[in-house]
PDB file of C-alpha atoms in Angstrom:
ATOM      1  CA  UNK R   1     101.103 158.310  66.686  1.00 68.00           C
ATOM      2  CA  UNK R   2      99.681 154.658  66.774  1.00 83.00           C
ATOM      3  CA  UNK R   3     101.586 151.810  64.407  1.00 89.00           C
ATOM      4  CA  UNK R   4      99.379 151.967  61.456  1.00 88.00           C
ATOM      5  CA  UNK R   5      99.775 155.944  61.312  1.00 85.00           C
ATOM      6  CA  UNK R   6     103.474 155.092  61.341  1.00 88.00           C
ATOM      7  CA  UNK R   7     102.534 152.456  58.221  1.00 90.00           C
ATOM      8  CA  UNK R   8     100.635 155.131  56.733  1.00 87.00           C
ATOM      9  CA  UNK R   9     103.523 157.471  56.848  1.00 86.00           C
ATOM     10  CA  UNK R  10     106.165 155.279  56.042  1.00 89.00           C
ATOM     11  CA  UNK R  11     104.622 154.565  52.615  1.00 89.00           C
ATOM     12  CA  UNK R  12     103.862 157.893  51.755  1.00 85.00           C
ATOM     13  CA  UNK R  13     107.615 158.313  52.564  1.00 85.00           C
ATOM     14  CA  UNK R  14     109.066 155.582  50.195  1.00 87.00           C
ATOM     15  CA  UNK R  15     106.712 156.290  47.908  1.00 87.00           C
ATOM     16  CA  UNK R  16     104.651 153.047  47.849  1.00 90.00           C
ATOM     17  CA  UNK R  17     100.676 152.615  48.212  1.00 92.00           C
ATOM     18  CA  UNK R  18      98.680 150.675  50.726  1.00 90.00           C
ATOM     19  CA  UNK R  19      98.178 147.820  48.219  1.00 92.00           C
ATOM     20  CA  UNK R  20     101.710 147.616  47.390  1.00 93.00           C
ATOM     21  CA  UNK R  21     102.671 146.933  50.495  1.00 93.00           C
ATOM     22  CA  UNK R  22      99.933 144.923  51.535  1.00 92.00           C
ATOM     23  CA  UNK R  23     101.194 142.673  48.255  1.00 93.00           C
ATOM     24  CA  UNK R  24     104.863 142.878  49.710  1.00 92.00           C
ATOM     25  CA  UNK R  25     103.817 141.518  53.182  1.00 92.00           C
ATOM     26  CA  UNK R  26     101.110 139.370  51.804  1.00 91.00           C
ATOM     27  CA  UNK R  27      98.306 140.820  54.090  1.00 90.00           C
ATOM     28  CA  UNK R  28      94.309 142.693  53.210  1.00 88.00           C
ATOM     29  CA  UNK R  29      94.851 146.120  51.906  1.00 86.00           C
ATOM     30  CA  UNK R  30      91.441 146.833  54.418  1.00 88.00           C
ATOM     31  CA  UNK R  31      93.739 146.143  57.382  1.00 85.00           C
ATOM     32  CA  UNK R  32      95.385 149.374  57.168  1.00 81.00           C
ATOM     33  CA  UNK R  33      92.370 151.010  57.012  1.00 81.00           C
ATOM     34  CA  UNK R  34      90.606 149.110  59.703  1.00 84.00           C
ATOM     35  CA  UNK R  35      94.070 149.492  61.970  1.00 81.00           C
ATOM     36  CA  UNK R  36      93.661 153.418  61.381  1.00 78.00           C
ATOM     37  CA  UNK R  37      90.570 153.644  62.128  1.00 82.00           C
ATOM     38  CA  UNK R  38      90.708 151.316  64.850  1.00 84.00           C
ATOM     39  CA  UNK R  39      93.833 152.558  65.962  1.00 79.00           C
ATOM     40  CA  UNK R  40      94.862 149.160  66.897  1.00 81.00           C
ATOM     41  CA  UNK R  41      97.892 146.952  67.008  1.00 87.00           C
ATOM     42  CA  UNK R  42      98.401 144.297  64.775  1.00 89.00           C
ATOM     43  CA  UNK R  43      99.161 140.737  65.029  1.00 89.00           C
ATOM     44  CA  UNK R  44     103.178 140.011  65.562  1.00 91.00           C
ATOM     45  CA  UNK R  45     103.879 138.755  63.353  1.00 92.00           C
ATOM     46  CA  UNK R  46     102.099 140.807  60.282  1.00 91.00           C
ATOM     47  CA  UNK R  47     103.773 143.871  62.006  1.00 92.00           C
ATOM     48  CA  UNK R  48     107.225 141.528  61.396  1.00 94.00           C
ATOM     49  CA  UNK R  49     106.195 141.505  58.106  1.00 93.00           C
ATOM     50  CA  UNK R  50     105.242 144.842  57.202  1.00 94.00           C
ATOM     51  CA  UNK R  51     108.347 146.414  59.358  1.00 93.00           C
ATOM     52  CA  UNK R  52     110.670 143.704  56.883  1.00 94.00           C
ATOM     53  CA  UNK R  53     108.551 144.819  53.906  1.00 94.00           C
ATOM     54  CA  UNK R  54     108.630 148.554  54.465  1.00 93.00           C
ATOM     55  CA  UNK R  55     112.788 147.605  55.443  1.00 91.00           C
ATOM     56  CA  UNK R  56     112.322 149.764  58.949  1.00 91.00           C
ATOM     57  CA  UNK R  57     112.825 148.537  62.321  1.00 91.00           C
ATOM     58  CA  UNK R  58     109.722 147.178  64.200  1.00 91.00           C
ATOM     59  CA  UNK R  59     110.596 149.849  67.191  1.00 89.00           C
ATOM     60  CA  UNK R  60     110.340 152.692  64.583  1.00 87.00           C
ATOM     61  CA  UNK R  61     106.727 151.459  63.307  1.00 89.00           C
ATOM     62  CA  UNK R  62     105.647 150.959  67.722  1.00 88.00           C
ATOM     63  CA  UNK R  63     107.172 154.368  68.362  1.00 82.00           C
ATOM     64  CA  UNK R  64     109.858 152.432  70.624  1.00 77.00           C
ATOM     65  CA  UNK R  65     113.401 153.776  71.311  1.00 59.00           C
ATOM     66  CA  UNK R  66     116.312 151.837  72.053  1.00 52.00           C
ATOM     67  CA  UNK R  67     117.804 155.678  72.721  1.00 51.00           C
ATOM     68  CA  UNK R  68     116.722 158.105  76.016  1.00 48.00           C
ATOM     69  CA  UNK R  69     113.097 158.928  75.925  1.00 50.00           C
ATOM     70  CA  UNK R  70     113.797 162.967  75.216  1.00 48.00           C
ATOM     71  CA  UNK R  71     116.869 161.740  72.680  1.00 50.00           C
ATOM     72  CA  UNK R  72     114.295 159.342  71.088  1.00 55.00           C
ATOM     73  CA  UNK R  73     111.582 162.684  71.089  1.00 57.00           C
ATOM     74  CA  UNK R  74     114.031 165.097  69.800  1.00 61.00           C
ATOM     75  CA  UNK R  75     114.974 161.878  66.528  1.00 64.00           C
ATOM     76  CA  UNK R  76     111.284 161.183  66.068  1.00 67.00           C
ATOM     77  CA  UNK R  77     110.540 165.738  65.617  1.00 75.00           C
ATOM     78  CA  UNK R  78     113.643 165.492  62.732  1.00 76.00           C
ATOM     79  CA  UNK R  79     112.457 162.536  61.373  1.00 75.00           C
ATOM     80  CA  UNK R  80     109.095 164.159  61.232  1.00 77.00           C
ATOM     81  CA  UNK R  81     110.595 167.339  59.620  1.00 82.00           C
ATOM     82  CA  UNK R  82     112.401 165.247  56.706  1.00 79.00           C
ATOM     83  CA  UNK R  83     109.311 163.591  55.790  1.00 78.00           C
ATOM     84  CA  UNK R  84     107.701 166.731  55.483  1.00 81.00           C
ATOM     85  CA  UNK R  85     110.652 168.225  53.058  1.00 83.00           C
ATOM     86  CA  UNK R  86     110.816 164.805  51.242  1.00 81.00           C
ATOM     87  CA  UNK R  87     107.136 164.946  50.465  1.00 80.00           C
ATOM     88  CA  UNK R  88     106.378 168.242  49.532  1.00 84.00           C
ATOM     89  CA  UNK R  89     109.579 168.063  47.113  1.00 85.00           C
ATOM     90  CA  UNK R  90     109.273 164.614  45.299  1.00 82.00           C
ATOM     91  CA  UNK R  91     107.428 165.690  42.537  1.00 85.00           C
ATOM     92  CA  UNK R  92     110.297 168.126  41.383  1.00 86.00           C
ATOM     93  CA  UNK R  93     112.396 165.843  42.651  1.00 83.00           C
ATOM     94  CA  UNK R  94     110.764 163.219  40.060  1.00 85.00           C
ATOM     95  CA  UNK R  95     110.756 165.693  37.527  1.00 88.00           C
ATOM     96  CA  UNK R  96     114.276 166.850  37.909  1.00 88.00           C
ATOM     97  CA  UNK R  97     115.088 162.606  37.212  1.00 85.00           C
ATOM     98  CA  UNK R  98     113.146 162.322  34.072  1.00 90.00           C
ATOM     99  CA  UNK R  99     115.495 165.453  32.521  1.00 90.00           C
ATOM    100  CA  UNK R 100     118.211 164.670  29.842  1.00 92.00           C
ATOM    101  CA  UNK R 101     121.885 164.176  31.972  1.00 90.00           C
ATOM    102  CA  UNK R 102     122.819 167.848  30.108  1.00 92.00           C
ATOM    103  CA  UNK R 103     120.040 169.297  31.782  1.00 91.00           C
ATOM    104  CA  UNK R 104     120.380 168.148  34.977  1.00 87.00           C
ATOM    105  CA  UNK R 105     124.455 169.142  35.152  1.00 90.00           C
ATOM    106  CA  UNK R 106     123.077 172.695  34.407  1.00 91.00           C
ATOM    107  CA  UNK R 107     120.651 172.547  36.798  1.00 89.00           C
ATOM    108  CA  UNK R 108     122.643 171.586  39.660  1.00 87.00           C
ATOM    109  CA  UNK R 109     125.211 174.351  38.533  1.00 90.00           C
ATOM    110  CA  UNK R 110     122.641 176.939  38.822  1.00 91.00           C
ATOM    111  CA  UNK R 111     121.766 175.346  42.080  1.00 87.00           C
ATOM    112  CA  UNK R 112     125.400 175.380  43.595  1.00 88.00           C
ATOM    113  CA  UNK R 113     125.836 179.568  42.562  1.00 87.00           C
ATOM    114  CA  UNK R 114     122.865 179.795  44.746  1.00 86.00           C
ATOM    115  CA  UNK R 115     124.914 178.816  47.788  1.00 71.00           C
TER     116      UNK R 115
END
């Protein structure tokens, strides 16, 4: 996966658009877009500035490990799994935050007899 995929899924993870974070690190919402498509690397230091605006580590975003190479492959498949979970179940997860505090306590009750 090429650093602006990594952009791409590093927003969708913290919830954030293209344009917010192109805001944030003070950069043209089209260069994500053109970086995708391109599948290109950007300057220095914009990628300094989106890794500090998206608060990740610049190795993360360039798929670099400081850790073994099959340690850093084995990470980067979990990381990928807990994106997947965190996506597909922050809407109810969003939902479950906008409920009344008395709802919530009985929902997580019903939650923990479920164990």
């Amino acid at each position: 996966m090429g650093f602006w995929q990594n952009v791409e899924d590093e927003c969708e993870y913290l919830g954030i658009t293209r344009k917010e974070l192109a805001k944030k690190a003070n950069f043209s919402v089209h260069t994500i877009s053109n970086g995708i498509k391109r599948d290109g690397m950007p300057a220095a230091d914009l990628a300094v500035r989106i890794s500090r605006a998206l608060n990740v580590p610049l190795e993360k975003l360039l798929n670099m490990s400081s850790k073994g190479q099959s340690a850093g492959i084995a990470e980067n498949e979990r990381q990928k799994q807990d994106r997947k979970l965190f996506s597909a179940y922050l809407p109810l997860v969003k939902k479950i935050n906008r409920l009344q505090d008395d709802s919530k306590k009985a929902l997580v009750t019903i939650i923990d007899k479920l164990k």
